[in-house]
């Protein structure tokens, strides 16, 4: 598949690298084509890896990942262009962490809204699926580190969620561990989990953990 990954940070790089390893063609997007991190990634990631602007990556991708800070994700996606997102599965990995008042971060949106919903509202023709935002980047693409734990998906389009489920299985997530928490408003819960995730990281002394559902 051709996949656009918007974001040159740890998450964008980690997901893009995994996708290339799986045989996909991947274009990493940034605010400006020729971004140092994008070029470094594209030159080292092997065949099928390229870089460009957010718009270049979004128009290239049949599927698009949003790996930008949640508080500015709508801005980044506007730069990508609504016409380049229309009809496409848009996997939103972002969290609304606001570090402007120091640590710990607050949430730039919460309670009765979420970044996932903001994106779906702003780009109604995109098929937004929130996923992977509740684990650290390394676990996203190597769930064998946390066998038996859960990964959430939510979104308004069932076929889009099924496609994302298949992609997650190709990353190593067993189908039974992919938990569909409903429409895109489910992103409120997975994003508001972040303050607890941060506390657990502090208590455990590592970001290398995940949660399991026991019933
Ligand atoms: N780190 C993790 O393990 C982890 C785990 C789960 C979820 N997340 C979430 O995943 C997302 C990506 O995290 P990250 O640490 O990989 O990268 P990041 O530093 O949050 O984001 C980097 C990307 O955001 C773009 N960006 C920064 N400011 C922008 C602005 N004002 N407007 C438009 N684009 C802007 C940058 O563009 P340029 O390329 O042009 O610089 C870059 O591509 C975040 O929402 C984070 O909360 C992270």
GROMACS .gro file of C-alpha atoms and ligand atoms in nm:
model
  263
    1UNK     CA    1   0.000   0.000   0.000
    2UNK     CA    2   0.103   0.366  -0.035
    3UNK     CA    3   0.091   0.532   0.306
    4UNK     CA    4   0.145   0.893   0.414
    5UNK     CA    5   0.286   0.951   0.760
    6UNK     CA    6   0.244   1.310   0.881
    7UNK     CA    7   0.510   1.378   1.142
    8UNK     CA    8   0.886   1.355   1.170
    9UNK     CA    9   0.899   1.288   1.546
   10UNK     CA   10   0.950   0.959   1.730
   11UNK     CA   11   0.603   0.830   1.645
   12UNK     CA   12   0.612   0.921   1.278
   13UNK     CA   13   0.958   0.773   1.238
   14UNK     CA   14   0.873   0.454   1.427
   15UNK     CA   15   0.549   0.388   1.239
   16UNK     CA   16   0.698   0.481   0.902
   17UNK     CA   17   0.995   0.250   0.956
   18UNK     CA   18   0.768  -0.040   1.047
   19UNK     CA   19   0.549   0.021   0.743
   20UNK     CA   20   0.851   0.015   0.509
   21UNK     CA   21   0.970  -0.308   0.675
   22UNK     CA   22   0.627  -0.455   0.601
   23UNK     CA   23   0.673  -0.369   0.232
   24UNK     CA   24   0.461  -0.055   0.204
   25UNK     CA   25   0.566   0.258   0.018
   26UNK     CA   26   0.577   0.540   0.271
   27UNK     CA   27   0.609   0.916   0.233
   28UNK     CA   28   0.687   1.104   0.555
   29UNK     CA   29   0.540   1.452   0.572
   30UNK     CA   30   0.658   1.766   0.745
   31UNK     CA   31   0.574   2.138   0.747
   32UNK     CA   32   0.823   2.181   0.464
   33UNK     CA   33   0.963   1.933   0.214
   34UNK     CA   34   1.331   1.866   0.271
   35UNK     CA   35   1.296   1.873   0.652
   36UNK     CA   36   1.622   1.748   0.803
   37UNK     CA   37   1.459   1.465   1.001
   38UNK     CA   38   1.243   1.363   0.707
   39UNK     CA   39   1.540   1.350   0.471
   40UNK     CA   40   1.747   1.156   0.726
   41UNK     CA   41   1.467   0.903   0.772
   42UNK     CA   42   1.399   0.864   0.398
   43UNK     CA   43   1.766   0.813   0.314
   44UNK     CA   44   1.811   0.544   0.583
   45UNK     CA   45   1.480   0.357   0.579
   46UNK     CA   46   1.535   0.169   0.255
   47UNK     CA   47   1.340   0.111  -0.063
   48UNK     CA   48   0.993   0.260  -0.063
   49UNK     CA   49   1.075   0.545   0.176
   50UNK     CA   50   1.043   0.909   0.071
   51UNK     CA   51   0.967   1.246   0.226
   52UNK     CA   52   0.790   1.569   0.142
   53UNK     CA   53   0.548   1.827   0.276
   54UNK     CA   54   0.234   1.732   0.472
   55UNK     CA   55   0.040   1.782   0.145
   56UNK     CA   56   0.285   1.564  -0.052
   57UNK     CA   57   0.253   1.282   0.202
   58UNK     CA   58  -0.125   1.305   0.230
   59UNK     CA   59  -0.179   1.306  -0.146
   60UNK     CA   60   0.064   1.012  -0.182
   61UNK     CA   61  -0.106   0.796   0.080
   62UNK     CA   62  -0.405   0.568   0.028
   63UNK     CA   63  -0.403   0.567   0.409
   64UNK     CA   64  -0.269   0.857   0.619
   65UNK     CA   65  -0.131   0.861   0.975
   66UNK     CA   66  -0.150   1.180   1.185
   67UNK     CA   67   0.158   1.182   1.410
   68UNK     CA   68   0.164   1.550   1.509
   69UNK     CA   69   0.097   1.717   1.848
   70UNK     CA   70  -0.278   1.701   1.919
   71UNK     CA   71  -0.307   2.072   1.995
   72UNK     CA   72  -0.193   2.157   1.638
   73UNK     CA   73  -0.311   1.847   1.450
   74UNK     CA   74  -0.600   2.029   1.279
   75UNK     CA   75  -0.351   2.295   1.159
   76UNK     CA   76  -0.114   2.026   1.030
   77UNK     CA   77  -0.399   1.851   0.850
   78UNK     CA   78  -0.517   2.181   0.698
   79UNK     CA   79  -0.165   2.211   0.556
   80UNK     CA   80  -0.205   1.855   0.426
   81UNK     CA   81  -0.520   1.971   0.247
   82UNK     CA   82  -0.876   1.844   0.282
   83UNK     CA   83  -0.873   1.729  -0.081
   84UNK     CA   84  -0.581   1.498   0.000
   85UNK     CA   85  -0.768   1.339   0.293
   86UNK     CA   86  -1.110   1.300   0.134
   87UNK     CA   87  -1.235   0.941   0.135
   88UNK     CA   88  -0.915   0.812   0.300
   89UNK     CA   89  -0.864   0.627   0.624
   90UNK     CA   90  -0.694   0.879   0.853
   91UNK     CA   91  -0.537   0.715   1.158
   92UNK     CA   92  -0.503   0.967   1.440
   93UNK     CA   93  -0.227   0.871   1.682
   94UNK     CA   94  -0.206   1.212   1.851
   95UNK     CA   95  -0.260   1.316   2.212
   96UNK     CA   96  -0.371   1.663   2.324
   97UNK     CA   97  -0.080   1.717   2.561
   98UNK     CA   98  -0.017   2.084   2.645
   99UNK     CA   99   0.327   2.143   2.798
  100UNK     CA  100   0.296   2.523   2.790
  101UNK     CA  101   0.239   2.544   3.166
  102UNK     CA  102   0.518   2.299   3.244
  103UNK     CA  103   0.496   1.947   3.382
  104UNK     CA  104   0.277   1.756   3.407
  105UNK     CA  105   0.108   1.853   3.083
  106UNK     CA  106  -0.261   1.943   3.075
  107UNK     CA  107  -0.500   1.839   2.799
  108UNK     CA  108  -0.570   2.100   2.531
  109UNK     CA  109  -0.916   1.945   2.478
  110UNK     CA  110  -1.113   1.704   2.701
  111UNK     CA  111  -1.442   1.601   2.861
  112UNK     CA  112  -1.693   1.676   2.588
  113UNK     CA  113  -1.456   1.685   2.289
  114UNK     CA  114  -1.130   1.533   2.167
  115UNK     CA  115  -0.868   1.575   1.896
  116UNK     CA  116  -1.017   1.279   1.713
  117UNK     CA  117  -1.356   1.454   1.698
  118UNK     CA  118  -1.202   1.791   1.608
  119UNK     CA  119  -1.032   1.625   1.312
  120UNK     CA  120  -1.346   1.438   1.201
  121UNK     CA  121  -1.552   1.763   1.224
  122UNK     CA  122  -1.296   1.967   1.031
  123UNK     CA  123  -1.249   1.698   0.762
  124UNK     CA  124  -1.591   1.532   0.731
  125UNK     CA  125  -1.488   1.340   0.418
  126UNK     CA  126  -1.192   1.172   0.592
  127UNK     CA  127  -1.254   0.836   0.761
  128UNK     CA  128  -1.093   0.911   1.096
  129UNK     CA  129  -0.990   0.624   1.323
  130UNK     CA  130  -0.826   0.698   1.657
  131UNK     CA  131  -0.570   0.430   1.743
  132UNK     CA  132  -0.234   0.359   1.907
  133UNK     CA  133  -0.228   0.679   2.117
  134UNK     CA  134  -0.237   0.487   2.449
  135UNK     CA  135   0.103   0.317   2.416
  136UNK     CA  136   0.453   0.447   2.357
  137UNK     CA  137   0.594   0.447   2.006
  138UNK     CA  138   0.808   0.137   2.047
  139UNK     CA  139   0.511  -0.071   2.165
  140UNK     CA  140   0.288   0.054   1.882
  141UNK     CA  141   0.490  -0.153   1.635
  142UNK     CA  142   0.617  -0.424   1.874
  143UNK     CA  143   0.330  -0.537   2.097
  144UNK     CA  144   0.519  -0.854   2.187
  145UNK     CA  145   0.669  -0.635   2.465
  146UNK     CA  146   0.325  -0.631   2.634
  147UNK     CA  147   0.158  -0.956   2.534
  148UNK     CA  148  -0.208  -0.981   2.633
  149UNK     CA  149  -0.267  -0.607   2.664
  150UNK     CA  150  -0.528  -0.404   2.481
  151UNK     CA  151  -0.516  -0.149   2.199
  152UNK     CA  152  -0.820   0.075   2.143
  153UNK     CA  153  -0.973   0.185   1.814
  154UNK     CA  154  -1.271   0.414   1.759
  155UNK     CA  155  -1.428   0.596   1.468
  156UNK     CA  156  -1.753   0.650   1.283
  157UNK     CA  157  -1.676   0.425   0.984
  158UNK     CA  158  -1.684   0.050   1.054
  159UNK     CA  159  -1.507  -0.043   0.730
  160UNK     CA  160  -1.228   0.203   0.814
  161UNK     CA  161  -1.193   0.050   1.162
  162UNK     CA  162  -1.173  -0.297   1.005
  163UNK     CA  163  -0.892  -0.175   0.775
  164UNK     CA  164  -0.707  -0.028   1.072
  165UNK     CA  165  -0.758  -0.353   1.263
  166UNK     CA  166  -0.582  -0.540   0.981
  167UNK     CA  167  -0.298  -0.290   0.982
  168UNK     CA  168  -0.264  -0.330   1.360
  169UNK     CA  169  -0.253  -0.709   1.319
  170UNK     CA  170   0.029  -0.664   1.067
  171UNK     CA  171   0.212  -0.466   1.340
  172UNK     CA  172   0.171  -0.774   1.566
  173UNK     CA  173  -0.145  -0.688   1.766
  174UNK     CA  174  -0.359  -1.002   1.795
  175UNK     CA  175  -0.713  -0.937   1.665
  176UNK     CA  176  -0.858  -1.026   2.005
  177UNK     CA  177  -0.654  -0.747   2.168
  178UNK     CA  178  -0.793  -0.475   1.939
  179UNK     CA  179  -1.083  -0.322   2.135
  180UNK     CA  180  -1.334  -0.114   1.938
  181UNK     CA  181  -1.477   0.149   2.176
  182UNK     CA  182  -1.733   0.285   1.932
  183UNK     CA  183  -1.765   0.606   1.737
  184UNK     CA  184  -1.505   0.882   1.725
  185UNK     CA  185  -1.631   1.026   2.058
  186UNK     CA  186  -1.452   0.724   2.210
  187UNK     CA  187  -1.135   0.931   2.156
  188UNK     CA  188  -1.234   1.137   2.462
  189UNK     CA  189  -1.164   0.837   2.681
  190UNK     CA  190  -0.845   0.722   2.513
  191UNK     CA  191  -0.705   1.077   2.515
  192UNK     CA  192  -0.811   1.150   2.876
  193UNK     CA  193  -0.628   0.829   2.977
  194UNK     CA  194  -0.301   1.015   2.923
  195UNK     CA  195  -0.278   1.175   3.269
  196UNK     CA  196  -0.308   0.825   3.421
  197UNK     CA  197  -0.061   0.687   3.165
  198UNK     CA  198   0.189   0.956   3.272
  199UNK     CA  199   0.137   0.872   3.641
  200UNK     CA  200   0.190   0.502   3.568
  201UNK     CA  201   0.508   0.580   3.376
  202UNK     CA  202   0.632   0.765   3.683
  203UNK     CA  203   0.533   0.485   3.919
  204UNK     CA  204   0.678   0.210   3.700
  205UNK     CA  205   0.985   0.406   3.593
  206UNK     CA  206   0.941   0.315   3.226
  207UNK     CA  207   0.716   0.394   2.928
  208UNK     CA  208   0.736   0.027   2.832
  209UNK     CA  209   0.400  -0.092   2.967
  210UNK     CA  210   0.038  -0.126   2.864
  211UNK     CA  211  -0.294  -0.218   3.028
  212UNK     CA  212  -0.497  -0.538   2.997
  213UNK     CA  213  -0.874  -0.577   3.029
  214UNK     CA  214  -0.978  -0.852   3.272
  215UNK     CA  215  -1.336  -0.974   3.296
  216LIG     N1  216   0.609   0.969   2.178
  216LIG     C1  217   0.528   0.866   2.200
  216LIG     O1  218   0.571   0.755   2.236
  216LIG     C2  219   0.379   0.885   2.178
  216LIG     C3  220   0.292   0.781   2.211
  216LIG     C4  221   0.156   0.796   2.184
  216LIG     C5  222   0.109   0.911   2.122
  216LIG     N2  223   0.197   1.012   2.093
  216LIG     C6  224   0.146   1.131   2.023
  216LIG     O2  225   0.190   1.123   1.888
  216LIG     C7  226   0.206   1.253   1.833
  216LIG     C8  227   0.346   1.266   1.775
  216LIG     O3  228   0.440   1.263   1.879
  216LIG     P1  229   0.599   1.271   1.849
  216LIG     O4  230   0.664   1.277   1.982
  216LIG     O5  231   0.639   1.168   1.751
  216LIG     O6  232   0.618   1.406   1.768
  216LIG     P2  233   0.586   1.559   1.801
  216LIG     O7  234   0.711   1.628   1.839
  216LIG     O8  235   0.469   1.567   1.892
  216LIG     O9  236   0.538   1.611   1.655
  216LIG     C9  237   0.632   1.627   1.552
  216LIG    C10  238   0.563   1.669   1.426
  216LIG    O10  239   0.468   1.773   1.449
  216LIG    C11  240   0.489   1.878   1.355
  216LIG     N3  241   0.452   2.006   1.418
  216LIG    C12  242   0.505   2.059   1.532
  216LIG     N4  243   0.448   2.180   1.557
  216LIG    C13  244   0.359   2.201   1.457
  216LIG    C14  245   0.270   2.308   1.425
  216LIG     N5  246   0.261   2.416   1.504
  216LIG     N6  247   0.192   2.294   1.317
  216LIG    C15  248   0.200   2.185   1.237
  216LIG     N7  249   0.283   2.081   1.260
  216LIG    C16  250   0.362   2.089   1.368
  216LIG    C17  251   0.636   1.872   1.324
  216LIG    O11  252   0.656   1.929   1.198
  216LIG     P3  253   0.804   1.941   1.130
  216LIG    O12  254   0.831   1.804   1.076
  216LIG    O13  255   0.786   2.043   1.026
  216LIG    O14  256   0.899   1.981   1.239
  216LIG    C18  257   0.663   1.723   1.325
  216LIG    O15  258   0.638   1.665   1.200
  216LIG    C19  259   0.177   1.350   1.949
  216LIG    O16  260   0.043   1.392   1.942
  216LIG    C20  261   0.199   1.265   2.073
  216LIG    O17  262   0.126   1.310   2.185
  216LIG    C21  263   0.329   1.001   2.121
   0.00000   0.00000   0.00000
